[in-house]
Amino acid sequence: YYYNNNITMGNSPVKLGLSTEQKTYESGEVIRGRVYLQVNRTAFKAQSLQLQFMGEEFSIVHYRRSNSSSRNEDPEVYETAHKPIIDLNVPLAKFADNTIQPGQYEFPFALELPSNHMPSSMACRHGESRCEIRYKLEAKLQRPNAMMMMMMQNKNEIATQFVTIYAAPSSDEIPREINMQEEDYPVHTCCCVNRGTMRLGSDISTSIVCPQEQLDVTFVCQNNSRICVEQVRIAMMEVVEWTANSGKSITSKHELARFELRGDSIPELSSRGQQQHNYNNKTHTPFSPIGMHRRATLLIPHNARDTYQGQLVRVRHALTVTLVTPGMCCVTNPQNCSLMKIQRRLQSVQPTAATTTTTARLELVPQQQ
């Protein structure tokens, strides 16, 4: 059992403790555990023992007021918001004559979680702002009347255990291959000077990926401009956004995985000027005018969050394929972008020694005739 008991004995007449058999659960599973009750010296007045399972979206948005209306007004603002996800109550015991005699008691419980509508636990921080999707179990002694409960209940009459929940895989959405058709992108420099075009297209092996799984991306590119390409960059991006009740929001962006390939290693990405120079010096390498198909592999890290759209918290994922041009002013970087979904499975939640980014491999894909 895993204990979460920050209650000290002291001279308190009663003490509650709570434990669960596991640290993590998947929606639809059964949480099994025990509530421990100890009554010291004299009988204790209580009507019942209740177990509550609660889940919520939680957010704190920190910002600084631009104009304070008063000198005494704190310019630092911390807005807190809560949105309930689930609230289950389970009666564990009812005490005769509203009295618990001195002694030690154990109350085993088994709480079945809903199989859907429960997003995975998560947390994100940006500066002093943060957000969470969190779940907890709370055992509580109910006093004989509300007034006594308000006046006399103390921390020893409540035991809390936070648990980690992972959303069960959705059966409503079927993974599919994503095809981003080849497209010619105009390439401009300062003052919108047209430098030609670059062609880019890509295919993604699946629209839904699990942490610690590999994602294959096939891309084809062609440079028909006078601008060279420094590298091809493929990245899985994660964007977490949370809001307060006032509507103020915080956005945190994070790159989960990246693949990079030098532009000069891809013959078809040579600029027009470089192609002409190579031809004149008879050092050019022939290539297909539509380019070669290449496959890159990304490894999604174990700490990637599940894609989620809530009332306070939103987690989005996108995969981008970018032709990165030199760092000149206002040079176009052609890019394909596709929304993705990350969905965790319980058997894959334990971290491995894998790194959070990878350039696992690159291979040429034979073109079909």
Coordinates of C-alpha atoms in Angstrom, one line a residue:
Y1 CA 0.0 0.0 0.0
Y2 CA 1.0 3.6 -0.6
Y3 CA 0.5 5.9 2.3
N4 CA -0.1 9.7 2.3
N5 CA -0.4 10.6 5.9
N6 CA 0.8 13.9 7.1
I7 CA -1.2 13.8 10.3
T8 CA 0.6 13.8 13.6
M9 CA -0.8 12.1 16.6
G10 CA -0.2 14.6 19.3
N11 CA -3.2 14.8 21.7
S12 CA -5.8 14.6 19.0
P13 CA -8.8 12.5 19.9
V14 CA -9.0 11.0 16.4
K15 CA -6.7 10.3 13.4
L16 CA -7.6 9.3 9.8
G17 CA -5.2 7.7 7.3
L18 CA -5.7 6.6 3.7
S19 CA -3.8 4.3 1.4
T20 CA -4.2 2.9 -2.1
E21 CA -2.8 -0.2 -3.7
Q22 CA -1.3 1.6 -6.7
K23 CA 0.1 5.0 -7.6
T24 CA -1.5 5.2 -11.1
Y25 CA -4.8 4.1 -12.5
E26 CA -6.4 4.1 -15.9
S27 CA -10.0 5.3 -16.3
G28 CA -12.3 2.4 -16.0
E29 CA -10.1 0.6 -13.5
V30 CA -10.9 0.0 -9.8
I31 CA -9.1 1.9 -7.1
R32 CA -8.6 -0.4 -4.1
G33 CA -7.4 0.8 -0.7
R34 CA -8.1 1.2 2.9
V35 CA -9.0 4.0 5.3
Y36 CA -7.5 3.8 8.8
L37 CA -9.3 5.3 11.8
Q38 CA -7.8 5.6 15.3
V39 CA -9.8 7.0 18.2
N40 CA -7.9 7.8 21.4
R41 CA -9.0 7.6 25.0
T42 CA -12.7 8.6 24.9
A43 CA -15.6 8.0 22.5
F44 CA -15.7 10.4 19.5
K45 CA -18.9 11.9 18.1
A46 CA -19.3 11.3 14.3
Q47 CA -22.2 10.2 12.2
S48 CA -20.4 8.5 9.3
L49 CA -17.2 8.0 7.4
Q50 CA -17.3 9.1 3.7
L51 CA -14.9 8.6 0.8
Q52 CA -14.9 11.2 -2.0
F53 CA -13.1 11.0 -5.3
M54 CA -12.6 14.4 -7.0
G55 CA -11.0 15.5 -10.2
E56 CA -10.6 19.1 -11.5
E57 CA -8.9 21.4 -13.9
F58 CA -6.9 23.9 -11.9
S59 CA -5.1 27.1 -13.1
I60 CA -3.2 30.0 -11.8
V61 CA -2.5 32.9 -14.1
H62 CA 0.1 35.4 -12.8
Y63 CA 0.4 38.9 -14.4
R64 CA 1.3 42.4 -13.4
R65 CA -1.3 45.3 -13.5
S66 CA -0.2 47.9 -16.0
N67 CA -2.1 50.7 -14.2
S68 CA -2.9 50.3 -10.4
S69 CA -5.9 52.5 -9.3
S70 CA -4.5 52.8 -5.8
R71 CA -1.1 53.0 -4.3
N72 CA -2.1 50.3 -1.8
E73 CA -3.1 48.0 -4.6
D74 CA -0.7 45.1 -5.2
P75 CA 0.4 45.2 -8.9
E76 CA 1.1 41.5 -8.8
V77 CA -2.1 39.5 -9.6
Y78 CA -2.6 35.7 -9.2
E79 CA -5.9 34.6 -10.6
T80 CA -7.0 31.1 -9.6
A81 CA -9.7 29.0 -11.3
H82 CA -11.2 25.5 -10.7
K83 CA -13.4 23.5 -13.0
P84 CA -14.7 20.1 -11.7
I85 CA -14.2 17.0 -13.8
I86 CA -15.7 14.3 -11.5
D87 CA -17.1 14.1 -8.0
L88 CA -17.9 10.7 -6.6
N89 CA -19.1 10.0 -3.0
V90 CA -19.0 6.6 -1.3
P91 CA -20.3 5.9 2.2
L92 CA -17.8 3.7 4.1
A93 CA -19.4 3.4 7.5
K94 CA -22.3 4.7 9.6
F95 CA -21.8 4.8 13.4
A96 CA -24.5 3.7 15.9
D97 CA -25.6 6.5 18.2
N98 CA -23.3 8.8 16.3
T99 CA -20.5 7.5 18.4
I100 CA -17.1 5.9 17.7
Q101 CA -15.6 3.9 20.6
P102 CA -11.9 4.1 21.3
G103 CA -9.8 1.7 19.2
Q104 CA -8.3 1.2 15.8
Y105 CA -10.4 0.5 12.7
E106 CA -9.8 -0.3 9.0
F107 CA -12.2 0.2 6.2
P108 CA -11.3 -1.4 2.8
F109 CA -12.8 0.1 -0.3
A110 CA -13.1 -0.5 -4.0
L111 CA -14.0 2.5 -6.2
E112 CA -14.7 1.9 -9.9
L113 CA -13.7 4.8 -12.1
P114 CA -15.7 5.8 -15.1
S115 CA -14.4 4.4 -18.4
N116 CA -14.5 7.8 -20.2
H117 CA -14.7 11.5 -19.7
M118 CA -11.6 11.5 -17.5
P119 CA -8.5 13.2 -19.0
S120 CA -5.1 12.2 -17.9
S121 CA -3.4 13.8 -15.0
M122 CA -0.9 16.6 -16.0
A123 CA 0.8 19.7 -14.8
C124 CA 2.6 22.6 -16.5
R125 CA 4.3 25.7 -15.2
H126 CA 5.4 28.9 -16.9
G127 CA 7.0 31.4 -14.5
E128 CA 4.7 31.8 -11.6
S129 CA 1.7 30.6 -13.6
R130 CA 0.7 27.0 -13.6
C131 CA -2.0 24.6 -14.5
E132 CA -3.0 21.0 -13.5
I133 CA -5.4 18.2 -14.1
R134 CA -5.5 16.5 -10.8
Y135 CA -7.4 13.8 -8.9
K136 CA -7.6 13.0 -5.2
L137 CA -9.3 10.7 -2.8
E138 CA -10.5 12.2 0.5
A139 CA -11.8 10.3 3.5
K140 CA -13.8 12.5 5.9
L141 CA -15.7 12.0 9.2
Q142 CA -19.1 13.5 9.1
R143 CA -20.3 15.1 12.4
P144 CA -23.9 14.6 13.7
N145 CA -24.9 18.1 12.5
A146 CA -23.6 20.8 10.2
M147 CA -22.9 23.3 13.0
M148 CA -20.7 20.8 14.9
M149 CA -18.9 19.9 11.7
M150 CA -18.0 23.5 11.0
M151 CA -17.0 24.3 14.5
M152 CA -15.1 21.2 15.5
Q153 CA -13.7 19.5 12.4
N154 CA -9.9 19.6 12.1
K155 CA -7.3 18.3 9.8
N156 CA -7.1 15.0 11.7
E157 CA -10.6 14.2 10.7
I158 CA -9.7 14.3 6.9
A159 CA -7.2 12.1 5.0
T160 CA -6.2 12.9 1.5
Q161 CA -4.4 10.9 -1.2
F162 CA -3.6 12.3 -4.6
V163 CA -3.6 9.7 -7.4
T164 CA -2.5 9.8 -11.1
I165 CA -5.1 9.0 -13.7
Y166 CA -4.4 8.1 -17.3
A167 CA -7.2 8.4 -19.9
A168 CA -8.3 5.1 -21.5
P169 CA -7.6 5.0 -25.3
S170 CA -10.6 6.4 -27.1
S171 CA -12.6 4.0 -29.3
D172 CA -14.3 6.9 -31.2
E173 CA -11.2 8.0 -33.1
I174 CA -9.3 5.7 -35.5
P175 CA -5.7 6.5 -36.4
R176 CA -5.2 7.4 -40.0
E177 CA -2.3 8.3 -42.2
I178 CA -1.8 12.0 -42.9
N179 CA -0.9 13.2 -46.3
M180 CA 0.2 16.8 -46.9
Q181 CA 0.2 17.1 -50.7
E182 CA 3.3 18.5 -52.4
E183 CA 3.0 22.3 -52.8
D184 CA 5.1 25.0 -54.3
Y185 CA 5.9 27.8 -51.8
P186 CA 6.9 31.2 -53.1
V187 CA 10.2 32.3 -51.6
H188 CA 10.7 36.0 -50.8
T189 CA 13.4 38.1 -49.2
C190 CA 13.3 41.7 -48.0
C191 CA 10.9 44.0 -49.7
C192 CA 9.0 40.9 -51.0
V193 CA 11.6 40.2 -53.7
N194 CA 10.6 37.0 -55.4
R195 CA 13.4 34.5 -55.4
G196 CA 11.6 31.5 -56.9
T197 CA 9.8 28.6 -55.3
M198 CA 10.4 25.6 -53.1
R199 CA 8.4 22.4 -53.3
L200 CA 7.5 20.5 -50.1
G201 CA 5.2 17.6 -49.3
S202 CA 5.1 15.1 -46.5
D203 CA 3.3 12.0 -45.2
I204 CA 2.9 11.0 -41.5
S205 CA 2.4 7.4 -40.6
T206 CA -0.4 8.0 -38.1
S207 CA -2.5 10.8 -36.7
I208 CA -2.5 9.3 -33.2
V209 CA 0.8 8.4 -31.4
C210 CA 1.6 7.2 -27.9
P211 CA 4.5 8.3 -25.8
Q212 CA 7.6 6.2 -26.3
E213 CA 6.4 5.2 -29.8
Q214 CA 8.1 6.0 -33.0
L215 CA 6.5 8.2 -35.6
D216 CA 7.6 7.9 -39.3
V217 CA 7.5 11.0 -41.5
T218 CA 8.2 10.8 -45.3
F219 CA 9.0 14.0 -47.0
V220 CA 9.9 15.2 -50.5
C221 CA 11.4 18.6 -51.4
Q222 CA 12.8 20.5 -54.3
N223 CA 14.5 23.9 -54.4
N224 CA 13.6 26.0 -57.4
S225 CA 14.8 29.3 -55.9
R226 CA 18.0 31.3 -55.6
I227 CA 18.0 30.8 -51.8
C228 CA 19.9 27.9 -50.3
V229 CA 18.4 25.6 -47.7
E230 CA 20.4 25.2 -44.5
Q231 CA 18.5 22.2 -43.2
V232 CA 15.3 20.2 -43.2
R233 CA 13.7 20.3 -39.7
I234 CA 10.9 18.0 -38.6
A235 CA 9.6 18.7 -35.1
M236 CA 6.7 17.6 -32.8
M237 CA 5.5 20.6 -30.9
E238 CA 3.4 20.7 -27.7
V239 CA 1.4 23.8 -26.8
V240 CA -0.2 24.1 -23.3
E241 CA -2.6 26.9 -22.7
W242 CA -4.6 27.7 -19.6
T243 CA -7.0 30.5 -18.7
A244 CA -8.4 32.2 -15.6
N245 CA -12.0 33.1 -15.0
S246 CA -11.3 36.6 -16.3
G247 CA -10.2 35.3 -19.6
K248 CA -6.5 36.0 -19.2
S249 CA -4.4 33.2 -20.5
I250 CA -0.9 31.7 -20.5
T251 CA 0.7 29.7 -23.3
S252 CA 3.7 27.4 -22.9
K253 CA 5.3 25.9 -26.0
H254 CA 7.7 22.9 -25.9
E255 CA 9.4 20.9 -28.6
L256 CA 9.0 17.2 -27.9
A257 CA 11.2 15.7 -30.6
R258 CA 13.2 17.0 -33.5
F259 CA 14.9 15.6 -36.7
E260 CA 17.4 17.7 -38.6
L261 CA 19.1 17.1 -41.9
R262 CA 21.7 19.4 -43.5
G263 CA 20.4 21.0 -46.7
D264 CA 23.7 20.4 -48.6
S265 CA 23.3 16.6 -48.1
I266 CA 20.2 16.7 -50.3
P267 CA 21.1 17.4 -53.9
E268 CA 17.6 18.6 -54.9
L269 CA 17.8 21.4 -52.3
S270 CA 20.7 23.1 -54.1
S271 CA 19.8 26.6 -55.1
R272 CA 19.6 27.6 -58.7
G273 CA 22.9 29.4 -58.5
Q274 CA 24.6 26.4 -56.9
Q275 CA 23.1 24.0 -59.4
Q276 CA 24.4 26.2 -62.3
H277 CA 27.9 26.4 -60.6
N278 CA 28.0 22.7 -60.2
Y279 CA 26.9 22.1 -63.8
N280 CA 29.5 24.5 -65.2
N281 CA 32.2 22.7 -63.2
K282 CA 30.8 19.3 -64.1
T283 CA 30.4 18.3 -60.4
H284 CA 26.6 18.2 -60.4
T285 CA 24.8 15.1 -59.2
P286 CA 21.7 14.2 -61.3
F287 CA 18.4 13.9 -59.4
S288 CA 14.8 13.5 -60.2
P289 CA 13.0 16.9 -60.8
I290 CA 10.3 15.8 -58.3
G291 CA 12.9 15.0 -55.7
M292 CA 13.6 11.8 -53.7
H293 CA 11.3 10.6 -51.0
R294 CA 13.0 10.3 -47.6
R295 CA 11.8 8.9 -44.3
A296 CA 12.7 10.3 -40.9
T297 CA 11.8 8.7 -37.5
L298 CA 10.9 10.6 -34.4
L299 CA 10.6 9.1 -30.9
I300 CA 7.9 10.6 -28.8
P301 CA 9.2 11.1 -25.2
H302 CA 7.6 9.4 -22.2
N303 CA 6.8 12.8 -20.7
A304 CA 4.6 14.0 -23.5
R305 CA 1.2 15.2 -22.3
D306 CA -2.0 13.8 -23.7
T307 CA -3.8 16.0 -26.2
Y308 CA -6.8 17.6 -24.4
Q309 CA -9.4 20.3 -24.9
G310 CA -10.9 21.4 -21.6
Q311 CA -12.6 24.5 -20.2
L312 CA -9.5 25.9 -18.4
V313 CA -6.7 23.7 -19.8
R314 CA -5.9 22.9 -23.4
V315 CA -3.0 20.7 -24.8
R316 CA -2.4 20.7 -28.5
H317 CA 0.2 18.9 -30.7
A318 CA 1.4 19.7 -34.2
L319 CA 4.0 18.2 -36.4
T320 CA 5.9 20.6 -38.7
V321 CA 8.2 19.9 -41.6
T322 CA 10.3 23.0 -42.4
L323 CA 12.8 24.0 -45.0
V324 CA 15.1 26.3 -43.0
T325 CA 16.7 29.1 -45.0
P326 CA 19.6 31.3 -43.9
G327 CA 19.0 33.8 -41.2
M328 CA 18.5 36.8 -43.5
C329 CA 15.8 39.4 -43.0
C330 CA 12.3 38.2 -43.9
V331 CA 13.3 35.1 -45.8
T332 CA 10.5 32.5 -46.4
N333 CA 10.8 29.2 -44.5
P334 CA 8.4 26.8 -46.4
Q335 CA 6.6 24.6 -43.9
N336 CA 4.0 21.8 -43.7
C337 CA 2.0 21.7 -40.5
S338 CA -0.5 19.1 -39.3
L339 CA -2.4 18.7 -36.0
M340 CA -1.6 15.5 -34.2
K341 CA -3.0 13.6 -31.2
I342 CA -1.0 12.1 -28.4
Q343 CA -2.8 9.5 -26.4
R344 CA -1.2 7.5 -23.6
R345 CA -1.7 3.9 -22.8
L346 CA -1.2 2.7 -19.2
Q347 CA 1.4 0.0 -20.0
S348 CA 3.6 2.7 -21.4
V349 CA 3.6 5.3 -18.6
Q350 CA 6.8 4.2 -17.0
P351 CA 9.8 6.3 -18.3
T352 CA 12.7 4.6 -20.1
A353 CA 16.3 5.7 -20.7
A354 CA 15.3 7.1 -24.1
T355 CA 16.1 10.8 -24.6
T356 CA 13.5 13.4 -25.2
T357 CA 14.6 14.2 -28.8
T358 CA 16.0 11.9 -31.5
T359 CA 17.3 11.8 -35.0
A360 CA 16.9 8.0 -35.0
R361 CA 17.4 7.4 -38.7
L362 CA 16.9 8.6 -42.2
E363 CA 16.3 6.4 -45.2
L364 CA 15.4 6.8 -48.9
V365 CA 12.0 5.5 -49.9
P366 CA 11.9 3.8 -53.3
Q367 CA 9.4 5.6 -55.5
Q368 CA 6.6 3.5 -56.9
Q369 CA 6.3 3.4 -60.6

